[in-house]
CSV table of N, CA and C in Angstrom, one decimal:
chain,number,residue,atom,x,y,z
A,193,MET,N,-1.1,9.6,-2.9
A,193,MET,CA,-1.7,8.6,-3.1
A,193,MET,C,-2.7,8.9,-3.9
A,194,THR,N,-2.6,8.2,-5.0
A,194,THR,CA,-3.6,8.6,-6.1
A,194,THR,C,-5.1,8.8,-5.8
A,195,GLY,N,-5.6,9.5,-6.8
A,195,GLY,CA,-7.2,9.8,-6.8
A,195,GLY,C,-8.1,8.5,-6.5
A,196,ILE,N,-8.1,7.5,-7.3
A,196,ILE,CA,-8.6,6.0,-6.9
A,196,ILE,C,-8.8,5.9,-5.6
A,197,LYS,N,-7.2,5.3,-4.9
A,197,LYS,CA,-6.6,5.1,-3.6
A,197,LYS,C,-7.3,6.1,-2.6
A,198,ARG,N,-7.4,7.4,-3.1
A,198,ARG,CA,-7.9,8.5,-1.5
A,198,ARG,C,-9.4,8.2,-1.8
A,199,LYS,N,-10.4,8.2,-3.2
A,199,LYS,CA,-11.8,7.7,-3.0
A,199,LYS,C,-12.2,6.6,-2.3
A,200,LEU,N,-11.0,5.3,-2.5
A,200,LEU,CA,-11.1,3.9,-1.6
A,200,LEU,C,-11.0,4.1,-0.3
A,201,LEU,N,-10.1,4.7,0.4
A,201,LEU,CA,-10.3,5.4,1.4
A,201,LEU,C,-11.2,5.7,1.9
A,202,PHE,N,-11.3,7.0,1.3
A,202,PHE,CA,-12.7,7.7,1.8
A,202,PHE,C,-14.1,6.9,2.0
A,203,ILE,N,-14.3,6.3,1.1
A,203,ILE,CA,-15.5,5.1,0.9
A,203,ILE,C,-15.6,3.9,1.9
A,204,LEU,N,-14.1,3.7,2.2
A,204,LEU,CA,-14.3,2.4,3.7
A,204,LEU,C,-14.3,3.6,4.7
A,205,SER,N,-13.8,4.4,4.8
A,205,SER,CA,-14.3,4.9,5.9
A,205,SER,C,-15.1,5.5,6.4
A,206,VAL,N,-15.7,6.1,5.4
A,206,VAL,CA,-17.1,6.6,5.3
A,206,VAL,C,-18.6,5.4,5.9
A,207,SER,N,-18.3,4.6,5.1
A,207,SER,CA,-18.9,3.2,5.0
A,207,SER,C,-19.0,2.1,6.7
A,208,MET,N,-17.3,2.3,6.9
A,208,MET,CA,-17.4,1.4,8.2
A,208,MET,C,-18.0,2.4,9.3
A,209,ILE,N,-18.0,3.8,9.3
A,209,ILE,CA,-18.6,4.7,10.3
A,209,ILE,C,-20.1,4.5,9.9
A,210,LEU,N,-20.9,4.6,9.0
A,210,LEU,CA,-22.3,4.4,8.9
A,210,LEU,C,-22.8,3.0,9.2
A,211,LEU,N,-22.3,2.0,8.9
A,211,LEU,CA,-22.4,0.6,9.6
A,211,LEU,C,-22.5,0.6,10.5
A,212,SER,N,-21.6,1.6,11.6
A,212,SER,CA,-21.8,1.8,13.3
A,212,SER,C,-22.8,1.9,13.8
A,213,GLY,N,-23.9,2.3,12.4
A,213,GLY,CA,-25.2,3.1,13.3
A,213,GLY,C,-24.8,4.5,13.9
A,214,CYS,N,-24.1,5.1,13.5
A,214,CYS,CA,-23.4,6.1,13.9
A,214,CYS,C,-25.0,7.5,14.3
A,215,ALA,N,-24.6,8.0,15.0
A,215,ALA,CA,-25.2,9.0,16.1
A,215,ALA,C,-24.3,10.5,15.9
A,216,GLY,N,-25.3,11.3,15.8
A,216,GLY,CA,-24.4,12.8,16.7
A,216,GLY,C,-23.1,12.9,15.7
A,217,SER,N,-22.5,13.2,16.8
A,217,SER,CA,-21.0,13.6,16.3
A,217,SER,C,-20.5,12.7,15.1
A,218,LEU,N,-20.5,11.2,15.2
A,218,LEU,CA,-20.4,10.2,14.6
A,218,LEU,C,-20.6,10.6,13.1
A,219,LYS,N,-22.2,10.9,13.2
A,219,LYS,CA,-22.6,11.1,11.8
A,219,LYS,C,-22.0,12.9,11.2
A,220,ASP,N,-22.0,13.4,11.9
A,220,ASP,CA,-21.1,14.8,11.5
A,220,ASP,C,-20.0,14.5,10.9
A,221,GLY,N,-19.1,13.9,11.8
A,221,GLY,CA,-18.0,13.5,11.1
A,221,GLY,C,-17.8,12.9,10.0
A,222,ALA,N,-18.6,11.8,9.6
A,222,ALA,CA,-18.7,11.5,8.6
A,222,ALA,C,-19.3,12.2,7.4
A,223,ASP,N,-20.5,13.0,7.9
A,223,ASP,CA,-20.7,14.1,6.7
A,223,ASP,C,-19.5,15.0,6.6
A,224,ALA,N,-19.0,15.4,7.3
A,224,ALA,CA,-17.8,16.5,6.7
A,224,ALA,C,-16.6,15.9,5.8
A,225,LEU,N,-16.2,14.2,6.9
A,225,LEU,CA,-15.7,13.9,5.4
A,225,LEU,C,-16.1,13.8,4.2
A,226,GLU,N,-17.1,13.5,4.0
A,226,GLU,CA,-18.1,13.1,2.7
A,226,GLU,C,-17.8,14.6,1.9
A,227,THR,N,-17.7,15.4,2.6
A,227,THR,CA,-17.6,16.7,1.8
A,227,THR,C,-16.5,17.5,1.7
A,228,GLY,N,-15.1,16.6,2.2
A,228,GLY,CA,-14.1,17.3,2.2
A,228,GLY,C,-13.2,17.9,3.2
A,229,ASN,N,-14.3,18.4,4.4
A,229,ASN,CA,-13.8,19.3,5.4
A,229,ASN,C,-13.3,18.4,6.3
A,230,TYR,N,-11.8,18.2,6.4
A,230,TYR,CA,-11.4,17.4,7.6
A,230,TYR,C,-11.2,17.9,8.5
A,231,GLU,N,-10.8,19.5,8.7
A,231,GLU,CA,-10.8,20.2,9.7
A,231,GLU,C,-12.1,19.7,10.8
A,232,GLU,N,-13.3,20.1,10.1
A,232,GLU,CA,-14.7,19.6,10.9
A,232,GLU,C,-14.9,18.4,11.2
A,233,ALA,N,-14.1,17.6,9.9
A,233,ALA,CA,-14.2,16.0,10.5
A,233,ALA,C,-13.5,15.6,11.6
A,234,ALA,N,-12.4,16.0,11.8
A,234,ALA,CA,-11.8,15.4,12.7
A,234,ALA,C,-12.2,16.3,13.9
A,235,GLU,N,-13.0,17.7,14.0
A,235,GLU,CA,-13.4,18.0,15.4
A,235,GLU,C,-14.6,16.9,16.0
A,236,ALA,N,-15.2,16.5,14.8
A,236,ALA,CA,-16.4,15.9,15.2
A,236,ALA,C,-16.0,14.6,15.7
A,237,PHE,N,-15.2,13.9,14.9
A,237,PHE,CA,-14.8,12.6,15.4
A,237,PHE,C,-14.0,12.6,16.8
A,238,GLY,N,-13.4,13.8,17.0
A,238,GLY,CA,-12.9,14.2,18.5
A,238,GLY,C,-14.1,13.9,19.6
A,239,GLN,N,-15.0,14.6,19.1
A,239,GLN,CA,-16.0,15.0,19.9
A,239,GLN,C,-17.0,13.4,20.3
A,240,ALA,N,-17.1,12.3,19.3
A,240,ALA,CA,-17.5,11.4,19.3
A,240,ALA,C,-17.2,10.3,20.3
A,241,VAL,N,-15.4,10.2,20.2
A,241,VAL,CA,-14.7,9.6,20.7
A,241,VAL,C,-14.7,9.8,22.1
A,242,SER,N,-15.1,10.7,22.9
A,242,SER,CA,-15.2,11.2,24.4
A,242,SER,C,-16.6,11.3,24.8
A,243,GLU,N,-17.7,10.5,23.8
A,243,GLU,CA,-19.3,10.6,24.4
A,243,GLU,C,-19.2,9.8,25.5
A,244,GLU,N,-19.8,9.9,26.0
A,244,GLU,CA,-20.1,9.0,27.4
A,244,GLU,C,-21.2,7.9,26.8
A,245,GLY,N,-20.9,6.8,27.6
A,245,GLY,CA,-21.7,5.6,27.1
A,245,GLY,C,-21.8,5.2,25.6
A,246,ALA,N,-20.9,5.7,24.8
A,246,ALA,CA,-20.9,5.2,23.4
A,246,ALA,C,-20.8,3.9,23.2
A,247,ALA,N,-21.4,3.3,22.0
A,247,ALA,CA,-20.9,1.8,22.0
A,247,ALA,C,-19.5,1.8,21.5
A,248,ALA,N,-19.0,0.6,22.0
A,248,ALA,CA,-17.7,-0.1,21.7
A,248,ALA,C,-17.2,0.5,20.0
A,249,GLU,N,-18.3,-0.1,19.4
A,249,GLU,CA,-18.1,0.1,17.8
A,249,GLU,C,-18.2,1.3,16.8
A,250,ASP,N,-18.9,2.4,18.2
A,250,ASP,CA,-19.0,3.3,17.5
A,250,ASP,C,-17.8,4.2,18.1
A,251,VAL,N,-17.2,4.3,19.1
A,251,VAL,CA,-16.1,4.6,19.6
A,251,VAL,C,-14.8,4.3,18.6
A,252,ALA,N,-14.8,2.8,17.9
A,252,ALA,CA,-13.8,2.2,17.1
A,252,ALA,C,-13.9,2.9,15.7
A,253,ALA,N,-15.2,3.2,15.3
A,253,ALA,CA,-15.4,3.9,13.7
A,253,ALA,C,-15.2,5.3,14.5
A,254,ALA,N,-15.2,6.2,15.5
A,254,ALA,CA,-15.1,7.2,15.7
A,254,ALA,C,-13.5,7.4,15.5
A,255,TYR,N,-12.7,6.6,16.0
A,255,TYR,CA,-11.1,6.8,16.1
A,255,TYR,C,-10.7,6.4,14.3
A,256,ARG,N,-11.6,5.6,13.5
A,256,ARG,CA,-10.8,5.4,12.5
A,256,ARG,C,-11.2,6.7,12.0
A,257,GLY,N,-12.3,7.3,11.9
A,257,GLY,CA,-12.8,8.7,11.1
A,257,GLY,C,-11.7,9.6,11.3
A,258,LEU,N,-11.5,9.7,12.7
A,258,LEU,CA,-10.4,10.7,13.5
A,258,LEU,C,-8.9,10.4,12.5
A,259,GLY,N,-8.7,9.4,12.4
A,259,GLY,CA,-7.6,9.0,11.8
A,259,GLY,C,-7.4,9.1,10.4
A,260,THR,N,-8.6,8.9,9.6
A,260,THR,CA,-8.8,9.2,8.1
A,260,THR,C,-8.7,10.9,8.2
A,261,ALA,N,-9.6,12.0,8.7
A,261,ALA,CA,-9.5,13.3,8.8
A,261,ALA,C,-7.8,13.5,9.2
A,262,ASN,N,-7.3,13.2,9.9
A,262,ASN,CA,-6.0,13.5,9.9
A,262,ASN,C,-4.9,13.1,8.9
A,263,TYR,N,-5.3,11.9,8.4
A,263,TYR,CA,-4.2,11.8,7.6
A,263,TYR,C,-4.3,12.5,6.3
A,264,GLU,N,-5.7,12.6,5.8
A,264,GLU,CA,-5.9,13.8,4.9
A,264,GLU,C,-5.5,15.2,5.3
A,265,LEU,N,-5.2,15.7,6.1
A,265,LEU,CA,-4.7,16.8,6.7
A,265,LEU,C,-3.4,16.6,7.1
A,266,GLY,N,-2.9,15.6,6.8
A,266,GLY,CA,-1.2,15.8,6.6
A,266,GLY,C,-0.9,15.4,8.3
A,267,LYS,N,-1.8,15.1,8.7
A,267,LYS,CA,-1.1,15.1,10.4
A,267,LYS,C,-1.0,13.7,10.9
A,268,TYR,N,-0.1,13.3,10.7
A,268,TYR,CA,0.7,11.6,10.0
A,268,TYR,C,0.8,10.9,11.6
A,269,ALA,N,1.1,11.9,12.5
A,269,ALA,CA,1.3,11.1,14.2
A,269,ALA,C,0.3,11.0,14.6
A,270,GLU,N,-0.6,12.0,14.4
A,270,GLU,CA,-2.1,12.3,15.0
A,270,GLU,C,-3.0,10.9,14.5
A,271,ALA,N,-2.8,10.7,13.0
A,271,ALA,CA,-3.6,9.8,12.5
A,271,ALA,C,-3.4,8.5,12.9
A,272,LEU,N,-1.7,8.1,12.6
A,272,LEU,CA,-1.3,7.0,13.4
A,272,LEU,C,-2.2,6.7,14.9
A,273,GLU,N,-2.1,7.5,15.4
A,273,GLU,CA,-2.6,7.2,17.2
A,273,GLU,C,-3.9,7.1,16.8
A,274,ALA,N,-4.9,7.8,16.4
A,274,ALA,CA,-6.2,7.2,15.9
A,274,ALA,C,-6.0,6.3,15.6
A,275,PHE,N,-5.8,5.7,14.5
A,275,PHE,CA,-5.8,4.8,13.8
A,275,PHE,C,-5.7,3.1,14.7
A,276,GLU,N,-4.6,3.5,15.7
A,276,GLU,CA,-3.9,2.4,16.9
A,276,GLU,C,-5.2,2.4,18.1
A,277,ASN,N,-5.7,3.4,18.3
A,277,ASN,CA,-6.9,3.1,19.3
A,277,ASN,C,-8.1,3.1,18.3
A,278,ALA,N,-8.2,2.8,17.2
A,278,ALA,CA,-9.4,2.2,16.5
A,278,ALA,C,-9.3,0.7,16.6
A,279,VAL,N,-8.2,0.1,16.6
A,279,VAL,CA,-7.8,-1.6,16.7
A,279,VAL,C,-7.8,-1.8,17.9
A,280,ASP,N,-7.1,-0.7,18.9
A,280,ASP,CA,-7.6,-1.1,20.1
A,280,ASP,C,-8.9,-1.2,20.6
A,281,ASN,N,-9.9,-0.3,20.0
A,281,ASN,CA,-11.3,-0.4,20.5
A,281,ASN,C,-12.1,-1.2,19.7
A,282,GLY,N,-11.2,-2.6,18.8
A,282,GLY,CA,-12.6,-3.2,18.3
A,282,GLY,C,-13.0,-3.1,16.4
A,283,ALA,N,-11.8,-2.0,16.0
A,283,ALA,CA,-11.9,-1.7,14.5
A,283,ALA,C,-12.0,-3.2,13.7
A,284,ASP,N,-12.5,-3.4,12.6
A,284,ASP,CA,-12.3,-4.2,11.6
A,284,ASP,C,-10.9,-4.0,11.6
A,285,GLN,N,-9.8,-5.2,11.3
A,285,GLN,CA,-8.5,-5.2,11.1
A,285,GLN,C,-8.2,-5.6,9.5
A,286,THR,N,-8.2,-4.8,8.6
A,286,THR,CA,-7.9,-4.8,7.4
A,286,THR,C,-6.7,-4.2,6.7
A,287,VAL,N,-6.7,-5.0,5.6
A,287,VAL,CA,-5.1,-4.4,4.7
A,287,VAL,C,-5.4,-2.9,4.7
A,288,GLN,N,-6.6,-2.1,4.1
A,288,GLN,CA,-6.4,-0.8,4.1
A,288,GLN,C,-6.2,-0.2,5.2
A,289,LEU,N,-6.8,-0.6,6.2
A,289,LEU,CA,-6.3,0.3,7.4
A,289,LEU,C,-4.9,0.1,8.1
A,290,TYR,N,-4.3,-1.2,8.4
A,290,TYR,CA,-2.8,-1.8,8.3
A,290,TYR,C,-1.9,-0.8,7.3
A,291,ASN,N,-2.4,-0.6,5.9
A,291,ASN,CA,-1.5,0.1,4.9
A,291,ASN,C,-1.8,1.5,5.7
A,292,LEU,N,-2.4,2.2,6.0
A,292,LEU,CA,-2.4,3.9,6.6
A,292,LEU,C,-1.8,3.7,7.4
A,293,MET,N,-1.7,2.9,8.4
A,293,MET,CA,-0.9,2.8,9.7
A,293,MET,C,0.3,2.8,9.1
A,294,GLY,N,0.9,1.9,8.2
A,294,GLY,CA,2.2,1.7,8.0
A,294,GLY,C,2.7,3.1,7.1
A,295,VAL,N,1.7,3.5,6.2
A,295,VAL,CA,2.2,5.0,5.6
A,295,VAL,C,2.3,5.7,7.0
A,296,CYS,N,1.5,6.3,7.7
A,296,CYS,CA,1.7,7.0,8.8
A,296,CYS,C,2.8,7.0,9.7
A,297,ALA,N,3.2,6.1,9.8
A,297,ALA,CA,4.6,5.5,10.8
A,297,ALA,C,5.5,6.0,10.0
A,298,MET,N,5.5,5.7,8.4
A,298,MET,CA,6.9,6.4,7.6
A,298,MET,C,6.8,7.5,7.2
A,299,GLN,N,5.8,8.1,7.4
A,299,GLN,CA,5.6,9.5,7.2
A,299,GLN,C,6.3,10.4,8.3
A,300,THR,N,6.1,9.7,9.6
A,300,THR,CA,6.9,9.8,10.8
A,300,THR,C,8.3,9.4,11.0
A,301,GLU,N,8.9,8.7,10.3
A,301,GLU,CA,9.9,8.2,10.1
A,301,GLU,C,10.4,7.0,10.8
A,302,ASP,N,9.0,6.5,11.4
A,302,ASP,CA,9.0,5.1,12.4
A,302,ASP,C,9.1,4.0,11.4
A,303,TYR,N,10.3,3.6,10.7
A,303,TYR,CA,10.1,2.7,10.2
A,303,TYR,C,10.1,1.2,10.4
A,304,ALA,N,10.3,1.0,11.7
A,304,ALA,CA,10.6,-0.2,12.4
A,304,ALA,C,8.9,-0.6,12.5
A,305,LYS,N,8.0,0.4,13.1
A,305,LYS,CA,6.8,0.4,12.8
A,305,LYS,C,6.2,-0.1,11.9
A,306,GLY,N,6.3,1.1,10.8
A,306,GLY,CA,5.9,1.2,9.8
A,306,GLY,C,6.1,-0.5,8.9
A,307,LEU,N,6.8,-0.7,8.7
A,307,LEU,CA,7.2,-2.4,8.5
A,307,LEU,C,6.5,-3.3,9.4
A,308,GLU,N,6.3,-3.1,10.2
A,308,GLU,CA,5.4,-3.9,11.6
A,308,GLU,C,4.0,-4.1,10.8
A,309,TYR,N,3.3,-3.0,10.5
A,309,TYR,CA,2.2,-2.4,10.0
A,309,TYR,C,2.2,-3.1,8.9
A,310,ILE,N,2.6,-2.6,7.8
A,310,ILE,CA,3.1,-3.0,6.5
A,310,ILE,C,2.9,-4.7,6.3
A,311,GLN,N,3.5,-5.4,7.0
A,311,GLN,CA,3.7,-6.9,7.0
A,311,GLN,C,2.6,-7.2,7.6
A,312,ALA,N,2.0,-7.0,8.6
A,312,ALA,CA,0.8,-7.5,9.1
A,312,ALA,C,-0.2,-7.3,7.9
A,313,GLY,N,-0.1,-6.0,7.3
A,313,GLY,CA,-1.5,-6.0,6.5
A,313,GLY,C,-1.1,-7.0,5.1
A,314,LEU,N,0.0,-7.4,4.6
A,314,LEU,CA,0.1,-8.3,3.7
A,314,LEU,C,-0.1,-9.7,4.0
A,315,THR,N,0.0,-9.9,5.5
A,315,THR,CA,-0.6,-10.9,5.8
A,315,THR,C,-1.9,-11.4,5.9
A,316,LEU,N,-2.1,-10.1,6.2
A,316,LEU,CA,-4.1,-9.9,6.3
A,316,LEU,C,-4.5,-10.1,4.5
A,317,ALA,N,-3.4,-9.5,3.9
A,317,ALA,CA,-4.0,-9.8,2.0
A,317,ALA,C,-3.6,-11.3,2.1
A,318,ASP,N,-2.5,-11.8,2.1
A,318,ASP,CA,-2.5,-13.2,2.0
A,318,ASP,C,-3.5,-14.2,2.4
A,319,SER,N,-4.1,-14.2,3.6
A,319,SER,CA,-5.0,-14.9,4.8
A,319,SER,C,-6.5,-14.9,4.0
A,320,ALA,N,-6.4,-13.6,3.0
A,320,ALA,CA,-8.1,-12.9,2.7
A,320,ALA,C,-8.8,-14.1,1.9
A,321,SER,N,-10.2,-14.0,1.9
A,321,SER,CA,-11.2,-14.9,1.1
A,321,SER,C,-11.3,-14.6,0.1
A,322,GLU,N,-11.5,-15.1,-0.9
A,322,GLU,CA,-11.8,-14.0,-2.5
A,322,GLU,C,-12.4,-12.9,-2.3
A,323,GLU,N,-13.6,-13.1,-1.6
A,323,GLU,CA,-14.4,-12.1,-1.6
A,323,GLU,C,-14.1,-10.5,-0.7
A,324,GLU,N,-12.9,-10.8,0.2
A,324,GLU,CA,-12.1,-9.8,1.0
A,324,GLU,C,-10.9,-9.5,0.6
A,325,SER,N,-10.8,-10.0,-0.6
A,325,SER,CA,-9.1,-9.8,-1.1
A,325,SER,C,-8.7,-8.1,-1.3
A,326,ALA,N,-7.5,-7.9,-1.1
A,326,ALA,CA,-7.2,-6.6,-0.9
A,326,ALA,C,-7.1,-6.0,-2.8
A,327,ASP,N,-7.3,-4.8,-3.1
A,327,ASP,CA,-7.2,-4.3,-3.9
A,327,ASP,C,-5.3,-4.7,-4.4
A,328,ALA,N,-5.3,-5.3,-5.7
A,328,ALA,CA,-3.9,-5.7,-6.2
A,328,ALA,C,-2.8,-4.1,-6.0
A,329,GLY,N,-3.5,-3.4,-6.4
A,329,GLY,CA,-2.8,-2.0,-6.4
A,329,GLY,C,-2.1,-1.6,-5.0
A,330,LEU,N,-2.6,-2.2,-3.9
A,330,LEU,CA,-2.5,-1.6,-2.8
A,330,LEU,C,-1.6,-2.8,-2.1
A,331,VAL,N,-2.0,-4.0,-2.2
A,331,VAL,CA,-0.8,-4.8,-2.3
A,331,VAL,C,0.4,-4.7,-2.9
A,332,ARG,N,0.5,-3.9,-4.0
A,332,ARG,CA,2.0,-4.0,-4.7
A,332,ARG,C,2.5,-2.4,-4.0
A,333,GLU,N,1.7,-1.6,-3.8
A,333,GLU,CA,1.9,-0.4,-3.0
A,333,GLU,C,3.0,-1.0,-1.6
A,334,MET,N,2.1,-1.8,-0.8
A,334,MET,CA,3.0,-1.8,0.4
A,334,MET,C,3.8,-3.0,0.0
A,335,GLU,N,4.3,-4.0,-0.6
A,335,GLU,CA,5.5,-4.5,-0.7
A,335,GLU,C,6.4,-3.7,-1.0
A,336,TYR,N,6.1,-2.7,-1.8
A,336,TYR,CA,7.4,-1.6,-2.3
A,336,TYR,C,7.8,-0.9,-1.0
A,337,ASN,N,6.7,-0.4,-0.3
A,337,ASN,CA,7.0,0.1,1.2
A,337,ASN,C,7.6,-0.7,2.2
A,338,GLU,N,7.4,-1.8,2.0
A,338,GLU,CA,8.3,-2.4,2.7
A,338,GLU,C,9.6,-2.6,2.6
A,339,ILE,N,10.0,-2.7,1.4
A,339,ILE,CA,11.3,-2.6,0.8
A,339,ILE,C,12.0,-1.1,1.2
A,340,VAL,N,11.1,-0.2,1.3
A,340,VAL,CA,11.7,1.2,2.0
A,340,VAL,C,12.2,1.2,3.2
A,341,CYS,N,11.0,0.3,3.7
A,341,CYS,CA,11.1,0.3,5.6
A,341,CYS,C,12.7,-0.6,5.6
A,342,LEU,N,12.4,-1.8,5.1
A,342,LEU,CA,13.8,-2.5,5.4
A,342,LEU,C,15.2,-1.3,5.0
A,343,GLU,N,15.3,-0.9,3.7
A,343,GLU,CA,16.2,-0.3,3.8
A,343,GLU,C,16.6,0.7,4.3
A,344,ARG,N,15.1,1.7,5.1
A,344,ARG,CA,15.6,2.6,6.0
A,344,ARG,C,16.2,2.1,7.3
A,345,GLN,N,16.2,1.0,7.6
A,345,GLN,CA,16.5,0.4,8.9
A,345,GLN,C,18.0,-0.1,8.7
A,346,ALA,N,18.5,0.0,7.4
A,346,ALA,CA,19.7,-0.5,6.6
A,346,ALA,C,19.4,-2.2,7.2
A,347,GLN,N,18.6,-2.8,6.9
A,347,GLN,CA,18.5,-4.3,6.5
A,347,GLN,C,18.5,-4.8,5.3
A,348,TRP,N,19.7,-4.4,4.6
A,348,TRP,CA,20.0,-4.4,3.1
A,348,TRP,C,20.0,-6.1,2.8
A,349,GLU,N,19.9,-7.1,3.2
A,349,GLU,CA,20.0,-8.3,2.8
A,349,GLU,C,18.4,-9.1,2.8
A,350,SER,N,17.8,-8.2,3.8
A,350,SER,CA,16.4,-8.5,3.3
A,350,SER,C,15.7,-7.8,1.9
A,351,ALA,N,16.2,-6.5,2.5
A,351,ALA,CA,15.7,-5.4,1.2
A,351,ALA,C,15.8,-6.3,0.0
A,352,LYS,N,17.3,-6.7,0.0
A,352,LYS,CA,17.9,-7.0,-1.6
A,352,LYS,C,16.9,-8.4,-2.3
A,353,GLU,N,16.4,-9.5,-1.0
A,353,GLU,CA,15.6,-10.4,-1.5
A,353,GLU,C,14.4,-10.0,-1.9
A,354,LYS,N,13.6,-8.9,-1.1
A,354,LYS,CA,12.3,-8.7,-1.3
A,354,LYS,C,12.3,-7.7,-2.7
A,355,ILE,N,13.5,-6.6,-2.6
A,355,ILE,CA,13.2,-6.0,-4.4
A,355,ILE,C,13.4,-7.2,-5.7
A,356,ALA,N,14.2,-8.3,-5.2
A,356,ALA,CA,14.5,-9.0,-6.3
A,356,ALA,C,12.8,-9.9,-6.4
A,357,ALA,N,12.3,-10.2,-5.6
A,357,ALA,CA,11.0,-10.8,-5.8
A,357,ALA,C,10.2,-9.7,-6.0
A,358,TYR,N,9.8,-8.4,-5.6
A,358,TYR,CA,9.3,-7.5,-6.5
A,358,TYR,C,9.6,-7.1,-7.9
A,359,THR,N,10.8,-7.1,-8.0
A,359,THR,CA,11.1,-6.8,-9.9
A,359,THR,C,10.5,-8.0,-10.7
A,360,ALA,N,10.9,-9.5,-9.8
A,360,ALA,CA,10.3,-10.3,-10.6
A,360,ALA,C,8.8,-10.1,-11.1
A,361,LYS,N,8.2,-10.1,-9.8
A,361,LYS,CA,6.6,-10.1,-10.2
A,361,LYS,C,6.1,-8.9,-10.8
A,362,TYR,N,7.0,-7.5,-10.8
A,362,TYR,CA,6.1,-6.1,-11.1
A,362,TYR,C,7.5,-5.7,-12.3
A,363,PRO,N,7.9,-6.6,-13.4
A,363,PRO,CA,9.0,-5.8,-14.1
A,363,PRO,C,9.1,-4.7,-14.7
A,364,ASP,N,7.9,-4.5,-14.8
A,364,ASP,CA,7.5,-2.9,-15.6
A,364,ASP,C,7.8,-1.7,-14.6
A,365,ASP,N,8.2,-1.8,-13.6
A,365,ASP,CA,8.3,-1.2,-12.3
A,365,ASP,C,9.5,-0.4,-12.5
A,366,GLU,N,10.0,0.6,-13.3
A,366,GLU,CA,11.5,1.5,-13.5
A,366,GLU,C,11.8,1.6,-12.0
A,367,ALA,N,11.2,2.2,-11.5
A,367,ALA,CA,11.5,2.6,-10.1
A,367,ALA,C,12.2,1.7,-9.3
A,368,ALA,N,11.9,0.5,-9.4
A,368,ALA,CA,12.0,-1.1,-8.8
A,368,ALA,C,13.2,-1.1,-9.0
A,369,GLN,N,13.4,-1.5,-10.4
A,369,GLN,CA,14.4,-1.3,-11.3
A,369,GLN,C,15.5,-0.6,-10.6
A,370,LYS,N,15.3,0.9,-10.6
A,370,LYS,CA,16.6,1.2,-10.1
A,370,LYS,C,16.8,1.2,-8.6
A,371,GLU,N,16.3,0.6,-8.0
A,371,GLU,CA,16.3,0.5,-6.4
A,371,GLU,C,17.3,-0.8,-6.6
A,372,ALA,N,16.8,-2.1,-7.1
A,372,ALA,CA,17.1,-3.0,-7.2
A,372,ALA,C,18.8,-2.5,-7.4
A,373,GLU,N,18.7,-1.9,-8.7
A,373,GLU,CA,20.4,-1.6,-8.8
A,373,GLU,C,21.2,-0.9,-7.7
A,374,PHE,N,20.7,0.1,-7.1
A,374,PHE,CA,20.9,0.8,-5.7
A,374,PHE,C,21.7,-0.1,-4.9
A,375,LEU,N,20.3,-1.0,-4.7
A,375,LEU,CA,21.0,-2.5,-3.5
A,375,LEU,C,22.1,-3.1,-3.6
A,376,GLN,N,22.3,-3.4,-5.1
A,376,GLN,CA,23.2,-4.5,-5.3
A,376,GLN,C,24.6,-3.6,-5.4
């Protein structure tokens, strides 16, 4: 993940946590994320998730923070589980969140689940309003990852269709050009 994308992920996660009106462990987790102490953040968010009487939005924010911390630690299975729990607990369903879930699933070699999340994120991106639109680089990354997931599942015809559309849209992508040659 590039530095810009990492910074956007961080800003999005911390802002979602802070907007939830966080207190206690949730704030401690957000502070730890901000300083790059991901182990401490995961611990604090884990505590926030299990706090009795926590508001649903705080639980969702805690799961999202826990997912972000685990993602940064390279614990993709744990990150995916936390992100899924965030959605189950009412977290805002965003293109960024679905991208993270898709990448986590890909990292655990669950390409069917990765494809599902990436396609859900792309659908959100297509239907987003002007002010909610996703970063073009993020959409491009998701479109490429969609092709990878199709290939890993041996869905060759779908992968060929997607790579043709991708290379037409992004003719400067040399890696995609090579991928298109491979698929032919």
